[in-house]
Short mmCIF file of C-alpha atoms in Angstrom, two decimals:
data_model
loop_
_atom_site.label_atom_id
_atom_site.label_comp_id
_atom_site.label_asym_id
_atom_site.label_seq_id
_atom_site.Cartn_x
_atom_site.Cartn_y
_atom_site.Cartn_z
CA UNK A 1 90.78 108.06 73.30
CA UNK A 2 89.26 104.65 73.84
CA UNK A 3 88.29 102.20 71.25
CA UNK A 4 85.36 99.76 71.31
CA UNK A 5 87.64 96.83 72.46
CA UNK A 6 88.89 99.31 75.24
CA UNK A 7 85.64 99.93 76.60
CA UNK A 8 84.80 95.96 76.55
CA UNK A 9 87.90 95.63 78.55
CA UNK A 10 87.35 98.28 81.14
CA UNK A 11 83.49 97.20 81.62
CA UNK A 12 84.64 93.37 81.89
CA UNK A 13 86.60 94.60 84.92
CA UNK A 14 83.72 95.99 86.57
CA UNK A 15 85.02 99.54 86.03
CA UNK A 16 83.40 102.26 84.13
CA UNK A 17 84.74 104.72 81.53
CA UNK A 18 84.01 107.72 83.84
CA UNK A 19 86.24 105.90 86.52
CA UNK A 20 89.31 105.51 84.08
CA UNK A 21 89.06 109.11 82.66
CA UNK A 22 89.08 110.39 86.33
CA UNK A 23 92.31 108.33 86.82
CA UNK A 24 93.84 109.77 83.70
CA UNK A 25 93.06 113.35 84.66
CA UNK A 26 94.69 112.56 88.09
CA UNK A 27 97.74 111.84 86.28
CA UNK A 28 97.81 115.02 84.18
CA UNK A 29 97.02 117.35 87.28
CA UNK A 30 98.70 115.35 90.01
CA UNK A 31 97.94 115.04 93.50
CA UNK A 32 98.39 117.70 96.12
CA UNK A 33 100.88 117.10 98.83
CA UNK A 34 99.52 116.89 102.52
CA UNK A 35 99.19 120.02 104.01
CA UNK A 36 100.81 119.46 107.48
CA UNK A 37 99.83 121.76 110.30
CA UNK A 38 101.86 120.12 113.15
CA UNK A 39 102.52 116.52 114.43
CA UNK A 40 99.91 114.98 116.67
CA UNK A 41 101.68 114.57 119.94
CA UNK A 42 100.76 113.59 123.48
CA UNK A 43 97.35 115.19 124.82
CA UNK A 44 97.67 117.15 121.38
CA UNK A 45 95.86 114.38 119.26
CA UNK A 46 97.27 111.51 120.82
CA UNK A 47 95.38 110.28 123.98
CA UNK A 48 97.65 108.60 126.94
CA UNK A 49 95.63 105.83 128.82
CA UNK A 50 96.54 105.34 132.68
CA UNK A 51 96.45 101.90 133.83
CA UNK A 52 92.98 102.27 135.60
CA UNK A 53 91.63 103.80 132.36
CA UNK A 54 92.81 100.89 130.36
CA UNK A 55 91.25 98.48 132.76
CA UNK A 56 87.84 100.40 132.81
CA UNK A 57 87.80 100.35 129.16
CA UNK A 58 88.46 96.66 128.95
CA UNK A 59 85.51 95.81 131.20
CA UNK A 60 83.33 98.40 129.21
CA UNK A 61 84.10 96.53 126.03
CA UNK A 62 83.36 93.12 127.78
CA UNK A 63 80.21 94.52 129.38
CA UNK A 64 78.87 95.63 125.97
CA UNK A 65 80.08 93.41 123.36
CA UNK A 66 77.00 91.22 123.49
CA UNK A 67 75.19 94.08 121.82
CA UNK A 68 77.97 94.30 118.94
CA UNK A 69 78.71 92.31 115.73
CA UNK A 70 82.57 91.98 115.92
CA UNK A 71 84.92 91.16 113.12
CA UNK A 72 88.88 90.83 112.69
CA UNK A 73 89.83 92.31 109.20
CA UNK A 74 93.31 91.28 107.92
CA UNK A 75 94.90 92.51 104.74
CA UNK A 76 96.71 89.42 103.88
CA UNK A 77 97.55 89.55 100.03
CA UNK A 78 101.18 90.58 100.58
CA UNK A 79 103.77 88.02 98.91
CA UNK A 80 106.56 86.96 100.91
CA UNK A 81 109.17 87.20 98.25
CA UNK A 82 110.40 90.62 99.57
CA UNK A 83 111.16 88.81 102.86
CA UNK A 84 113.67 86.62 101.05
CA UNK A 85 115.56 89.40 99.01
CA UNK A 86 118.85 88.58 100.38
CA UNK A 87 118.38 84.94 99.90
CA UNK A 88 117.50 85.31 96.21
CA UNK A 89 120.51 87.61 95.76
CA UNK A 90 122.86 84.87 97.26
CA UNK A 91 121.55 82.36 95.00
CA UNK A 92 121.84 84.54 91.76
CA UNK A 93 125.78 85.23 92.99
CA UNK A 94 126.82 81.89 94.76
CA UNK A 95 128.67 79.04 93.29
CA UNK A 96 130.57 76.08 94.83
CA UNK A 97 133.80 78.12 95.29
CA UNK A 98 132.53 81.48 96.57
CA UNK A 99 129.68 80.53 98.81
CA UNK A 100 131.79 80.70 101.99
CA UNK A 101 133.17 83.95 100.71
CA UNK A 102 129.86 85.52 100.04
CA UNK A 103 128.61 84.42 103.58
CA UNK A 104 131.56 85.85 105.56
CA UNK A 105 131.19 89.28 103.71
CA UNK A 106 128.28 90.48 105.56
CA UNK A 107 127.36 89.11 109.38
CA UNK A 108 125.03 91.82 110.08
CA UNK A 109 121.49 90.90 111.64
CA UNK A 110 120.01 90.96 108.15
CA UNK A 111 122.66 88.88 106.48
CA UNK A 112 122.39 85.47 104.80
CA UNK A 113 124.97 84.61 107.35
CA UNK A 114 122.71 85.09 110.06
CA UNK A 115 120.01 82.76 108.56
CA UNK A 116 122.50 80.17 108.13
CA UNK A 117 124.17 80.16 111.52
CA UNK A 118 120.84 80.36 113.33
CA UNK A 119 118.95 77.98 110.79
CA UNK A 120 117.58 75.73 113.80
CA UNK A 121 115.81 78.79 115.49
CA UNK A 122 113.52 79.30 112.50
CA UNK A 123 109.96 77.73 112.85
CA UNK A 124 110.13 76.19 109.65
CA UNK A 125 113.29 74.48 110.30
CA UNK A 126 111.70 70.95 111.05
CA UNK A 127 109.83 71.35 107.89
CA UNK A 128 112.92 72.25 105.84
CA UNK A 129 115.08 69.63 107.21
CA UNK A 130 111.97 66.95 106.58
CA UNK A 131 111.59 68.18 103.00
CA UNK A 132 115.47 67.80 102.30
CA UNK A 133 115.52 64.39 103.89
CA UNK A 134 112.53 63.28 101.65
CA UNK A 135 114.81 64.08 98.54
CA UNK A 136 117.80 62.34 100.20
CA UNK A 137 119.55 65.37 101.18
CA UNK A 138 120.89 65.72 104.86
CA UNK A 139 120.80 69.39 106.02
CA UNK A 140 123.47 68.64 108.78
CA UNK A 141 125.97 67.44 106.04
CA UNK A 142 125.18 70.55 103.96
CA UNK A 143 126.01 72.79 106.87
CA UNK A 144 129.18 70.89 107.62
CA UNK A 145 130.55 70.95 103.98
CA UNK A 146 129.42 74.22 103.33
CA UNK A 147 126.65 73.68 100.78
CA UNK A 148 124.71 76.62 101.85
CA UNK A 149 123.24 77.15 98.29
CA UNK A 150 121.27 73.66 98.50
CA UNK A 151 119.63 74.92 101.75
CA UNK A 152 118.66 78.42 100.72
CA UNK A 153 117.39 76.99 97.43
CA UNK A 154 115.04 74.42 99.36
CA UNK A 155 113.86 77.54 101.64
CA UNK A 156 112.57 79.74 98.75
CA UNK A 157 112.36 77.81 95.57
CA UNK A 158 109.41 75.45 94.50
CA UNK A 159 111.97 72.32 94.83
CA UNK A 160 111.47 72.78 98.74
CA UNK A 161 109.39 74.90 100.96
CA UNK A 162 108.62 77.34 98.16
CA UNK A 163 108.50 80.27 100.65
CA UNK A 164 109.86 82.75 98.24
CA UNK A 165 106.58 82.31 95.92
CA UNK A 166 103.98 82.04 99.06
CA UNK A 167 101.92 85.00 100.75
CA UNK A 168 103.39 85.52 104.20
CA UNK A 169 100.16 84.35 106.04
CA UNK A 170 101.19 80.79 104.84
CA UNK A 171 105.02 80.67 106.35
CA UNK A 172 105.95 79.08 109.76
CA UNK A 173 106.41 82.16 111.85
CA UNK A 174 106.68 80.65 115.19
CA UNK A 175 107.47 77.44 116.87
CA UNK A 176 105.34 75.55 119.68
CA UNK A 177 106.94 72.62 120.90
CA UNK A 178 108.59 71.53 117.58
CA UNK A 179 105.71 72.53 115.20
CA UNK A 180 105.42 75.66 113.44
CA UNK A 181 102.45 78.17 113.42
CA UNK A 182 101.47 80.39 110.63
CA UNK A 183 100.27 83.98 110.78
CA UNK A 184 96.87 82.82 109.55
CA UNK A 185 96.78 80.75 112.64
CA UNK A 186 98.21 83.64 115.08
CA UNK A 187 95.13 85.54 113.67
CA UNK A 188 92.57 82.95 114.40
CA UNK A 189 93.97 82.77 118.01
CA UNK A 190 93.97 86.51 118.31
CA UNK A 191 90.30 86.67 117.28
CA UNK A 192 89.37 84.15 119.78
CA UNK A 193 90.90 86.36 122.41
CA UNK A 194 89.54 89.65 121.67
CA UNK A 195 87.13 89.54 118.87
CA UNK A 196 84.63 86.63 119.69
CA UNK A 197 81.30 87.47 120.66
CA UNK A 198 79.11 86.24 123.65
CA UNK A 199 78.00 83.46 121.71
CA UNK A 200 81.54 82.20 121.32
CA UNK A 201 81.70 82.95 117.49
CA UNK A 202 84.80 84.61 116.22
CA UNK A 203 84.62 86.09 112.72
CA UNK A 204 87.70 86.75 110.75
CA UNK A 205 87.97 88.27 107.19
CA UNK A 206 91.22 88.00 105.28
CA UNK A 207 91.85 89.58 101.83
CA UNK A 208 94.04 87.42 99.72
CA UNK A 209 95.38 87.31 96.28
CA UNK A 210 93.44 85.11 94.02
CA UNK A 211 96.17 82.82 93.08
CA UNK A 212 96.64 82.08 96.94
CA UNK A 213 92.95 81.87 97.79
CA UNK A 214 92.96 78.04 97.59
CA UNK A 215 96.23 77.49 99.72
CA UNK A 216 94.52 79.62 102.31
CA UNK A 217 91.46 77.71 102.47
CA UNK A 218 93.37 74.31 102.80
CA UNK A 219 95.35 75.56 105.36
CA UNK A 220 92.18 76.95 107.22
CA UNK A 221 90.58 73.63 106.87
CA UNK A 222 93.73 71.67 108.37
CA UNK A 223 93.83 73.88 111.63
CA UNK A 224 90.39 75.24 112.10
CA UNK A 225 89.11 72.58 114.43
CA UNK A 226 92.08 72.41 116.49
CA UNK A 227 91.75 75.94 117.62
CA UNK A 228 88.18 75.84 117.96
CA UNK A 229 88.56 73.12 120.54
CA UNK A 230 91.29 74.83 122.22
CA UNK A 231 90.01 78.25 122.50
CA UNK A 232 86.38 76.90 122.80
CA UNK A 233 85.05 79.22 119.98
CA UNK A 234 83.45 78.59 116.55
CA UNK A 235 85.42 80.49 113.73
CA UNK A 236 83.51 82.15 110.66
CA UNK A 237 86.07 82.91 108.21
CA UNK A 238 85.60 84.82 105.08
CA UNK A 239 88.20 85.43 102.28
CA UNK A 240 87.77 88.10 99.71
CA UNK A 241 90.27 89.50 96.76
CA UNK A 242 91.09 93.10 95.85
CA UNK A 243 88.32 93.89 93.14
CA UNK A 244 89.41 94.06 89.56
CA UNK A 245 87.39 97.32 89.54
CA UNK A 246 89.78 99.14 91.84
CA UNK A 247 92.75 98.51 89.52
CA UNK A 248 93.96 101.81 88.10
CA UNK A 249 95.11 102.18 84.39
CA UNK A 250 98.71 102.89 83.79
CA UNK A 251 100.10 105.80 81.44
CA UNK A 252 102.97 106.54 79.38
CA UNK A 253 105.17 109.26 80.01
CA UNK A 254 102.78 111.53 77.90
CA UNK A 255 99.76 110.62 80.24
CA UNK A 256 98.38 108.48 77.35
CA UNK A 257 96.87 105.03 78.24
CA UNK A 258 99.91 102.45 78.39
CA UNK A 259 99.43 99.64 76.15
CA UNK A 260 100.65 96.08 76.21
CA UNK A 261 102.22 94.62 72.97
CA UNK A 262 99.02 93.27 71.83
CA UNK A 263 97.42 96.65 72.21
CA UNK A 264 95.19 96.23 75.33
CA UNK A 265 95.33 98.58 78.44
CA UNK A 266 97.57 97.98 81.39
CA UNK A 267 95.74 98.08 84.57
CA UNK A 268 97.79 97.79 88.02
CA UNK A 269 96.41 97.23 91.69
CA UNK A 270 95.40 100.40 93.22
CA UNK A 271 97.22 99.72 96.61
CA UNK A 272 95.78 98.93 100.01
CA UNK A 273 93.43 101.75 99.43
CA UNK A 274 91.40 99.44 97.31
CA UNK A 275 90.59 97.54 100.35
CA UNK A 276 87.89 100.01 101.52
CA UNK A 277 85.79 98.29 98.96
CA UNK A 278 86.22 94.96 100.92
CA UNK A 279 85.45 96.85 104.13
CA UNK A 280 82.47 98.53 102.73
CA UNK A 281 80.95 95.11 101.93
CA UNK A 282 81.12 93.87 105.32
CA UNK A 283 77.78 93.58 107.20
CA UNK A 284 79.39 93.97 110.59
CA UNK A 285 79.64 96.85 113.47
CA UNK A 286 82.94 96.59 115.11
CA UNK A 287 86.10 95.88 112.89
CA UNK A 288 89.58 95.28 114.31
CA UNK A 289 92.13 95.83 111.43
CA UNK A 290 95.90 94.63 111.58
CA UNK A 291 98.17 93.36 109.13
CA UNK A 292 98.83 89.56 108.44
CA UNK A 293 102.82 89.93 109.50
CA UNK A 294 102.08 91.98 112.80
CA UNK A 295 101.59 88.94 115.24
CA UNK A 296 103.34 87.51 118.20
CA UNK A 297 103.56 84.10 120.01
CA UNK A 298 101.05 83.29 122.68
CA UNK A 299 103.48 84.17 125.43
CA UNK A 300 103.36 88.01 124.21
CA UNK A 301 99.50 88.04 123.34
CA UNK A 302 98.23 89.22 126.67
CA UNK A 303 99.49 92.88 126.22
CA UNK A 304 98.00 92.81 122.55
CA UNK A 305 94.77 91.45 123.86
CA UNK A 306 94.53 94.14 126.50
CA UNK A 307 95.20 97.12 124.38
CA UNK A 308 92.83 95.72 121.40
CA UNK A 309 90.16 95.55 124.01
CA UNK A 310 90.79 98.98 125.59
CA UNK A 311 90.72 100.42 122.03
CA UNK A 312 87.40 98.72 121.23
CA UNK A 313 86.13 100.06 124.69
CA UNK A 314 87.26 103.61 123.89
CA UNK A 315 85.31 103.39 120.58
CA UNK A 316 82.32 101.95 121.96
CA UNK A 317 81.99 104.20 124.86
CA UNK A 318 82.70 107.38 122.61
CA UNK A 319 80.74 106.31 119.88
CA UNK A 320 77.53 105.53 122.42
CA UNK A 321 77.75 109.14 123.61
CA UNK A 322 77.89 110.49 120.06
CA UNK A 323 74.78 108.27 119.19
CA UNK A 324 72.93 109.92 122.06
CA UNK A 325 74.13 113.60 120.98
CA UNK A 326 72.80 112.61 117.47
CA UNK A 327 69.30 111.68 118.76
CA UNK A 328 69.14 114.79 120.81
CA UNK A 329 70.24 116.90 117.78
CA UNK A 330 67.62 114.72 115.63
CA UNK A 331 65.07 115.49 117.96
CA UNK A 332 65.53 119.22 117.88
CA UNK A 333 67.66 119.75 120.87
CA UNK A 334 68.63 123.42 120.05
CA UNK A 335 69.20 124.63 123.68
CA UNK A 336 72.29 126.78 123.99
CA UNK A 337 73.65 125.01 126.75
CA UNK A 338 73.05 121.42 125.05
CA UNK A 339 74.74 122.66 121.99
CA UNK A 340 77.61 123.78 123.99
CA UNK A 341 77.94 120.39 125.70
CA UNK A 342 78.00 118.69 122.44
CA UNK A 343 80.46 121.06 120.87
CA UNK A 344 82.85 120.50 123.89
CA UNK A 345 82.41 116.80 123.32
CA UNK A 346 83.04 117.07 119.72
CA UNK A 347 86.12 119.02 120.02
CA UNK A 348 87.55 117.71 123.23
CA UNK A 349 86.74 114.00 122.97
CA UNK A 350 86.52 113.28 118.97
CA UNK A 351 89.30 115.74 117.85
CA UNK A 352 86.68 117.56 115.60
CA UNK A 353 88.14 120.87 114.74
CA UNK A 354 85.45 123.60 115.29
CA UNK A 355 85.98 126.71 113.06
CA UNK A 356 85.93 130.39 114.45
CA UNK A 357 82.74 131.03 112.67
CA UNK A 358 80.79 128.43 114.54
CA UNK A 359 80.41 130.75 117.37
CA UNK A 360 78.58 133.23 115.36
CA UNK A 361 76.38 130.84 113.76
CA UNK A 362 72.62 130.35 114.40
CA UNK A 363 71.57 127.42 116.75
CA UNK A 364 70.07 125.67 113.73
CA UNK A 365 73.42 126.16 111.90
CA UNK A 366 75.21 125.11 114.91
CA UNK A 367 73.07 121.87 115.37
CA UNK A 368 73.60 121.11 111.37
CA UNK A 369 77.49 121.39 111.81
CA UNK A 370 77.33 119.09 114.78
CA UNK A 371 74.96 116.63 113.32
CA UNK A 372 76.92 116.26 110.07
CA UNK A 373 80.31 115.83 111.83
CA UNK A 374 79.02 113.37 114.52
CA UNK A 375 77.29 110.92 111.98
CA UNK A 376 80.24 109.56 110.53
CA UNK A 377 82.41 106.20 110.65
CA UNK A 378 84.48 105.84 113.84
CA UNK A 379 88.32 104.71 114.09
CA UNK A 380 90.39 104.38 117.14
CA UNK A 381 94.01 104.15 116.01
CA UNK A 382 96.92 102.81 118.02
CA UNK A 383 100.14 104.87 117.77
CA UNK A 384 103.55 103.88 118.76
CA UNK A 385 106.37 106.18 119.80
CA UNK A 386 108.87 106.71 116.96
CA UNK A 387 112.02 104.67 117.62
CA UNK A 388 113.13 104.57 114.14
CA UNK A 389 110.43 102.16 112.68
CA UNK A 390 109.10 102.81 109.16
CA UNK A 391 105.43 103.80 108.85
CA UNK A 392 103.21 106.61 108.28
CA UNK A 393 102.63 109.29 111.12
CA UNK A 394 99.95 111.01 113.01
CA UNK A 395 99.69 114.59 112.03
CA UNK A 396 97.15 117.56 112.18
CA UNK A 397 96.47 117.97 108.49
CA UNK A 398 94.46 120.87 106.57
CA UNK A 399 92.60 119.79 103.57
CA UNK A 400 91.70 121.75 100.24
CA UNK A 401 88.58 123.20 101.98
CA UNK A 402 90.57 124.31 104.89
CA UNK A 403 89.37 121.79 107.56
CA UNK A 404 91.88 120.82 109.97
CA UNK A 405 91.75 117.15 111.11
CA UNK A 406 93.76 114.17 112.33
CA UNK A 407 95.41 112.13 109.79
CA UNK A 408 97.77 109.21 109.28
CA UNK A 409 100.23 110.55 106.67
CA UNK A 410 102.93 108.62 104.77
CA UNK A 411 106.15 110.16 103.71
CA UNK A 412 105.14 109.81 100.04
CA UNK A 413 102.49 112.53 100.58
CA UNK A 414 104.94 115.05 102.02
CA UNK A 415 106.77 117.57 99.94
CA UNK A 416 110.46 116.90 100.96
CA UNK A 417 111.41 120.17 99.19
CA UNK A 418 109.31 122.34 101.71
CA UNK A 419 111.22 122.79 104.79
CA UNK A 420 108.50 123.85 106.84
CA UNK A 421 106.80 120.70 106.03
CA UNK A 422 109.73 118.52 106.60
CA UNK A 423 110.41 120.19 109.89
CA UNK A 424 106.79 119.33 111.26
CA UNK A 425 107.64 115.47 109.51
CA UNK A 426 110.60 115.42 111.50
CA UNK A 427 109.17 116.61 114.78
CA UNK A 428 106.71 113.52 114.76
CA UNK A 429 106.82 111.81 117.95
CA UNK A 430 104.71 108.55 116.84
CA UNK A 431 104.25 106.43 113.96
CA UNK A 432 101.31 104.23 112.69
CA UNK A 433 101.70 100.58 113.33
CA UNK A 434 98.38 99.58 111.43
CA UNK A 435 96.43 98.82 114.85
CA UNK A 436 92.82 100.18 114.25
CA UNK A 437 89.47 99.55 115.66
CA UNK A 438 86.62 100.85 113.50
CA UNK A 439 82.83 101.41 113.74
CA UNK A 440 81.04 100.93 110.64
CA UNK A 441 77.38 101.58 111.36
CA UNK A 442 75.40 104.64 112.29
CA UNK A 443 73.15 105.48 115.32
CA UNK A 444 70.35 103.52 113.80
CA UNK A 445 72.43 100.53 113.10
CA UNK A 446 72.57 101.16 109.49
CA UNK A 447 75.95 100.70 107.69
CA UNK A 448 77.76 103.67 106.51
CA UNK A 449 78.56 103.98 102.71
CA UNK A 450 82.38 104.26 103.20
CA UNK A 451 82.85 105.70 99.73
CA UNK A 452 81.42 109.09 100.94
CA UNK A 453 84.04 109.57 103.39
CA UNK A 454 87.02 109.10 101.18
CA UNK A 455 89.23 112.27 100.29
CA UNK A 456 90.09 111.78 96.55
CA UNK A 457 93.00 114.22 96.44
CA UNK A 458 95.18 111.74 98.64
CA UNK A 459 96.15 109.32 96.06
CA UNK A 460 99.72 108.84 94.84
CA UNK A 461 101.53 108.35 91.59
CA UNK A 462 104.65 106.46 90.99
CA UNK A 463 107.20 105.85 88.07
CA UNK A 464 107.41 102.09 87.22
CA UNK A 465 108.36 100.11 84.18
CA UNK A 466 107.28 97.28 82.03
CA UNK A 467 108.79 95.49 79.15
CA UNK A 468 111.71 98.08 79.19
CA UNK A 469 109.47 100.95 78.98
CA UNK A 470 108.64 103.50 81.56
CA UNK A 471 104.93 104.06 82.80
CA UNK A 472 103.16 105.98 85.54
CA UNK A 473 101.03 104.13 88.16
CA UNK A 474 98.54 105.31 90.16
CA UNK A 475 97.55 104.34 93.88
CA UNK A 476 94.19 105.11 95.42
CA UNK A 477 93.82 106.91 98.68
CA UNK A 478 95.15 104.52 101.34
CA UNK A 479 93.11 102.35 103.51
CA UNK A 480 94.06 103.99 106.61
CA UNK A 481 95.06 107.42 104.98
CA UNK A 482 92.72 108.95 102.34
CA UNK A 483 90.07 106.21 102.37
CA UNK A 484 89.30 107.09 105.98
CA UNK A 485 90.14 110.69 105.94
CA UNK A 486 86.64 111.75 107.06
CA UNK A 487 86.26 109.50 109.68
CA UNK A 488 86.08 110.35 113.19
CA UNK A 489 89.51 109.88 114.38
CA UNK A 490 91.02 109.13 117.67
CA UNK A 491 94.70 108.23 118.15
CA UNK A 492 95.59 106.29 121.21
CA UNK A 493 99.48 105.71 122.40
CA UNK A 494 100.06 101.80 122.54
CA UNK A 495 103.15 100.12 123.70
CA UNK A 496 105.90 99.15 121.17
CA UNK A 497 105.54 95.46 122.10
CA UNK A 498 102.08 95.42 120.15
CA UNK A 499 104.06 96.27 116.84
CA UNK A 500 106.00 93.37 115.58
CA UNK A 501 105.91 93.20 111.77
CA UNK A 502 107.98 90.78 109.83
CA UNK A 503 109.75 92.45 106.72
CA UNK A 504 112.59 90.17 106.41
CA UNK A 505 113.35 86.37 107.12
CA UNK A 506 115.70 87.69 109.96
CA UNK A 507 112.95 89.46 111.71
CA UNK A 508 111.78 86.28 112.79
CA UNK A 509 115.05 85.94 114.98
CA UNK A 510 113.94 88.94 116.97
CA UNK A 511 113.35 87.93 120.62
CA UNK A 512 109.34 88.79 120.25
CA UNK A 513 109.07 86.03 117.53
CA UNK A 514 111.23 83.22 119.27
CA UNK A 515 109.60 80.82 121.86
CA UNK A 516 111.25 82.76 124.91
#
């Protein structure tokens, strides 16, 4: 199947022939749909925290973080081009005569009309006005004579701010007394508030696209000292890229390797699941994970900080108890009462499904089962009440081995032709805002090999096209989906205010992204 040149190309990417052959086999057999058992709901997979419990968990985290190595992990490779889809469409369709007509055609929230009519509410407005003035263009005159094309062109294209070609992390999202603050900066501030250790070090790791790496570094160098002074911390910031070795081969409609016009193999990014490699490379204990565009201005940060610390406190306390029980089991603690205490903790506090045959097992077998299931990475995930926002949901899921566990499942993983599965999907009460706190080290302080806890059957195949030809692409098990399928998983309800993604430019007009 592969030529000598193919093998050289594959190995140059850091991948192996076995990996690629496995990917092709996945195309041929396909991936099974998720087998939903029931939605995770309040007190059945989703934990509700009282105000008193939240405060106690925050205190617990603050009291114990001196012994923890903390880090904030931010997937930040997403391009902003999709944010400006409606603006690009306007530029394609508009001319001098029909600009006003196009604008009047749609006055909804996500319309170009809304952008133009509220232009001065965007944090990037001063920079836009200044850039246009540099080129001798008066933005106020453009607005008065209806030259909207010029303004929009300066927002998205290289002649102006070039926002349509930059990553989200480098756009001005929020306004502070006339200057804009970028998501990169907001995440630094968040890190100072809840991810700094007792020595005043706040560590942040951004995963970025290779072509944007230098711009991220330049921006960081411009703002880092300012926030270190303001928040009395020292930032240690790292950047990494999605490894080429995690790209997946594309195939044609016959499941044969898709080849470019020059005969080389086509590889495509494996989705955010590839970032499990970046996570696995980190030498850290507790990791806060949050997407680059899910941030708020300072006036709304207290609640976000409160819940992040509470989630971290919950993880730290539960994991500490799990570590103690692991040590008991390692030291031969096989007394029936002890095993029963551990079983109750595993089932009630850690959502570990105990099969019926456990009760008939010997004490040694019970201890082996409990030890295996306790000695795993931890994740505590915030879940938001479903109010119509997109995102994967929390479910009890049965895997191919018959094991039932809590999982975050995307719509693409569900068989929409299966009424029973669709009914379970529609009964979901919460969705996933990507708000995770993870524990990556074992009871001895050694890092887990995260590859060992991936469910390889949770990938996804989609149909794309290139140069007018159809192809099939393969995504790896998602970072917070199949890549963490075999982690100890705790779901906690968090308030909607902690979920504020920016998917379109107009989302920046929402109250939570305005100065207030």
